[in-house]
Short mmCIF file of C-alpha atoms and ligand atoms in Angstrom, two decimals:
data_model
loop_
_atom_site.label_atom_id
_atom_site.label_comp_id
_atom_site.label_asym_id
_atom_site.label_seq_id
_atom_site.Cartn_x
_atom_site.Cartn_y
_atom_site.Cartn_z
CA MET A 95 -19.75 62.41 -32.88
CA PRO A 96 -16.91 60.91 -34.92
CA ASP A 97 -13.47 62.38 -34.39
CA ALA A 98 -10.81 62.10 -37.13
CA SER A 99 -8.09 61.36 -34.60
CA ARG A 100 -10.09 58.25 -33.59
CA LEU A 101 -10.77 57.07 -37.13
CA VAL A 102 -9.04 54.24 -38.99
CA ILE A 103 -9.72 53.86 -42.72
CA LEU A 104 -8.93 50.48 -44.24
CA ASP A 105 -8.40 49.20 -47.72
CA ARG A 106 -10.33 45.93 -48.11
CA ASP A 107 -8.63 43.38 -50.39
CA GLY A 108 -5.29 42.29 -48.97
CA VAL A 109 -5.97 43.97 -45.62
CA ILE A 110 -9.27 42.52 -44.35
CA ASN A 111 -9.57 39.58 -46.73
CA ARG A 112 -7.32 37.63 -49.06
CA ASP A 113 -6.55 39.44 -52.27
CA SER A 114 -6.74 37.72 -55.64
CA ASP A 115 -5.14 38.72 -58.93
CA ALA A 116 -8.26 37.19 -60.53
CA TYR A 117 -10.50 39.54 -58.44
CA VAL A 118 -12.74 38.63 -55.53
CA LYS A 119 -15.86 37.96 -57.59
CA SER A 120 -18.30 36.18 -55.30
CA LEU A 121 -19.20 35.72 -51.67
CA ASP A 122 -17.41 32.34 -51.77
CA GLU A 123 -14.23 34.04 -52.94
CA TRP A 124 -14.39 36.64 -50.17
CA ILE A 125 -12.16 35.01 -47.56
CA PRO A 126 -11.45 37.19 -44.54
CA TYR A 127 -8.36 37.02 -42.36
CA PRO A 128 -9.86 36.07 -38.96
CA SER A 129 -7.26 38.21 -37.19
CA SER A 130 -8.38 41.23 -39.20
CA ILE A 131 -12.06 40.75 -38.33
CA GLU A 132 -11.08 40.51 -34.67
CA ALA A 133 -8.81 43.57 -35.00
CA ILE A 134 -11.62 45.67 -36.49
CA ALA A 135 -13.91 44.60 -33.66
CA ARG A 136 -11.27 45.44 -31.05
CA LEU A 137 -10.82 48.92 -32.51
CA SER A 138 -14.55 49.48 -32.55
CA ARG A 139 -15.03 48.20 -29.00
CA ALA A 140 -12.28 50.59 -27.88
CA GLY A 141 -14.28 53.52 -29.28
CA TRP A 142 -12.59 53.96 -32.64
CA ASP A 143 -14.50 54.48 -35.86
CA VAL A 144 -13.53 52.11 -38.67
CA ALA A 145 -14.32 52.90 -42.30
CA ILE A 146 -13.38 51.12 -45.52
CA ALA A 147 -12.30 52.58 -48.87
CA THR A 148 -12.07 49.95 -51.60
CA ASN A 149 -11.49 50.02 -55.35
CA GLN A 150 -13.85 47.52 -57.00
CA SER A 151 -13.14 47.86 -60.71
CA GLY A 152 -14.34 44.28 -61.17
CA ILE A 153 -17.82 45.83 -61.30
CA ALA A 154 -16.89 48.02 -64.29
CA ARG A 155 -15.19 45.00 -65.86
CA GLY A 156 -18.41 42.98 -65.50
CA TYR A 157 -16.89 40.30 -63.23
CA TYR A 158 -19.57 40.80 -60.54
CA ASP A 159 -22.34 43.24 -59.78
CA GLU A 160 -23.13 45.62 -56.95
CA ALA A 161 -25.56 43.14 -55.36
CA THR A 162 -22.70 40.63 -55.04
CA LEU A 163 -20.48 43.31 -53.53
CA GLU A 164 -23.27 44.20 -51.08
CA ALA A 165 -23.49 40.53 -50.09
CA MET A 166 -19.75 40.46 -49.32
CA HIS A 167 -20.07 43.62 -47.26
CA ALA A 168 -23.11 42.31 -45.40
CA GLU A 169 -21.07 39.22 -44.47
CA LEU A 170 -18.15 41.42 -43.39
CA GLU A 171 -20.44 43.53 -41.22
CA LYS A 172 -22.03 40.42 -39.75
CA GLN A 173 -18.67 38.89 -38.82
CA VAL A 174 -17.46 42.14 -37.25
CA GLY A 175 -20.79 42.45 -35.46
CA ASP A 176 -20.53 38.90 -34.12
CA ALA A 177 -17.14 39.90 -32.70
CA GLY A 178 -18.73 42.86 -30.94
CA GLY A 179 -17.76 45.67 -33.29
CA GLU A 180 -19.17 47.69 -36.13
CA ILE A 181 -18.04 49.35 -39.33
CA ALA A 182 -18.97 53.01 -39.58
CA TYR A 183 -19.00 53.29 -43.37
CA ILE A 184 -17.94 51.43 -46.51
CA ALA A 185 -17.05 53.49 -49.59
CA TYR A 186 -16.26 51.73 -52.86
CA CYS A 187 -15.30 52.77 -56.36
CA PRO A 188 -17.09 50.64 -58.99
CA HIS A 189 -15.28 52.29 -61.92
CA GLY A 190 -12.47 51.15 -64.15
CA PRO A 191 -9.12 52.85 -64.67
CA ASP A 192 -10.28 54.54 -67.88
CA ASP A 193 -13.60 55.86 -66.57
CA GLY A 194 -12.17 59.19 -65.44
CA CYS A 195 -13.85 59.02 -62.03
CA SER A 196 -12.60 60.92 -59.00
CA CYS A 197 -12.96 58.06 -56.53
CA ARG A 198 -10.58 55.37 -57.75
CA LYS A 199 -7.55 55.31 -55.46
CA PRO A 200 -4.93 56.84 -55.59
CA LEU A 201 -7.43 59.69 -55.98
CA PRO A 202 -8.96 60.76 -52.67
CA GLY A 203 -12.67 60.66 -53.65
CA LEU A 204 -13.57 57.66 -51.47
CA LEU A 205 -11.95 59.30 -48.48
CA GLU A 206 -13.85 62.50 -49.18
CA GLU A 207 -17.04 60.39 -49.26
CA ILE A 208 -16.15 58.91 -45.87
CA ARG A 209 -15.39 62.36 -44.46
CA ALA A 210 -18.80 63.66 -45.55
CA ALA A 211 -20.68 60.52 -44.46
CA LEU A 212 -19.20 60.72 -40.96
CA GLY A 213 -19.82 64.47 -40.73
CA LEU A 214 -16.15 65.33 -40.21
CA GLU A 215 -14.65 68.66 -41.17
CA SER A 216 -11.41 66.97 -42.14
CA LEU A 217 -9.66 63.61 -42.01
CA ALA A 218 -6.44 65.11 -40.71
CA GLY A 219 -4.94 62.85 -38.08
CA SER A 220 -6.88 59.74 -39.08
CA TRP A 221 -5.10 56.56 -40.19
CA MET A 222 -5.13 55.03 -43.68
CA VAL A 223 -4.13 51.37 -43.79
CA GLY A 224 -3.45 49.61 -47.08
CA ASP A 225 -1.37 47.00 -48.86
CA SER A 226 -0.76 49.10 -52.00
CA LEU A 227 0.94 52.42 -52.47
CA ARG A 228 -2.21 53.88 -54.02
CA ASP A 229 -4.08 53.37 -50.74
CA LEU A 230 -1.55 55.49 -48.91
CA GLN A 231 -1.48 58.05 -51.74
CA ALA A 232 -5.26 58.47 -51.50
CA GLY A 233 -4.92 59.43 -47.86
CA GLU A 234 -2.05 61.82 -48.30
CA PRO A 235 -3.94 64.93 -49.51
CA MET A 236 -6.57 64.30 -46.81
CA GLY A 237 -3.96 64.41 -44.04
CA CYS A 238 -4.23 60.72 -43.15
CA ARG A 239 -1.33 58.97 -41.46
CA PRO A 240 -0.08 56.14 -43.71
CA VAL A 241 0.22 52.51 -42.65
CA LEU A 242 1.33 49.66 -44.89
CA VAL A 243 0.54 46.03 -44.03
CA ARG A 244 2.54 43.17 -45.52
CA THR A 245 -0.51 41.00 -46.26
CA GLY A 246 -1.98 40.93 -49.78
CA LYS A 247 0.27 42.94 -52.08
CA GLY A 248 1.99 44.57 -49.09
CA SER A 249 5.29 42.67 -49.17
CA LYS A 250 5.64 43.52 -52.85
CA THR A 251 4.79 47.16 -52.15
CA GLU A 252 7.40 47.24 -49.40
CA ALA A 253 10.02 45.68 -51.68
CA GLN A 254 9.39 48.34 -54.31
CA GLY A 255 10.21 50.79 -51.57
CA GLU A 256 8.77 53.90 -53.19
CA GLY A 257 6.63 56.47 -51.42
CA LEU A 258 6.83 54.81 -48.02
CA GLU A 259 9.05 57.36 -46.30
CA GLY A 260 6.39 58.45 -43.83
CA ALA A 261 4.63 55.11 -43.47
CA LEU A 262 4.50 52.74 -40.54
CA ILE A 263 4.79 49.10 -41.63
CA PHE A 264 3.25 46.07 -39.90
CA ASP A 265 2.98 42.38 -40.78
CA GLU A 266 -0.82 42.51 -40.69
CA LEU A 267 -3.73 44.67 -39.60
CA ALA A 268 -3.82 43.03 -36.17
CA GLY A 269 -0.24 44.15 -35.52
CA PHE A 270 -1.10 47.75 -36.28
CA VAL A 271 -4.17 47.57 -34.05
CA ASP A 272 -2.12 46.09 -31.19
CA TRP A 273 0.31 48.99 -31.55
CA LEU A 274 -2.40 51.64 -31.83
CA LEU A 275 -4.44 50.45 -28.86
CA ASP A 276 -1.31 50.18 -26.75
CA LYS A 277 -0.25 53.71 -27.66
CA CYS A 278 -3.58 55.58 -27.55
MG1 LIG B 481 -5.56 46.09 -51.36
ZN1 LIG B 482 -14.64 55.66 -59.06
#
């Protein structure tokens, strides 16, 4: 039975794989950070649940389709699996900024989807890790503890310095996971 205090929710682009201002549009362009794959597997092997909440407006913009996104996520799950871990759930928003959806971060809809999919009453006490402020904002109303990583857009987000008062900041996902597994 999943337990929110043993759940880590990750943004994808800029946290697990390289981000691109031109969008990650194909399996070839989906380039993971090896240390992040290993970090996800370590969390999982230590009994944590790992879920992903990712904005994918490139679908609404017509840059790639859901089958391509599924192929990226199948590769992600395979690499984590090969490292001995698993991903509990992947939630994505395929909409654009003007679609009026309730799932595009900073709105909390993807996190609500994860909560329901994992059968949790609440996400209070779970961790939300992202490289953009909107990732952390999505977790806030759900009671997630905010973590910023400096990969992807993270250094820029840190330099802007807004909304990070309660956040822990690490160079990369692996650094957060080292800290978390040492502490818990
Ligand atoms: Mg990101
Ligand atoms: Zn959406």
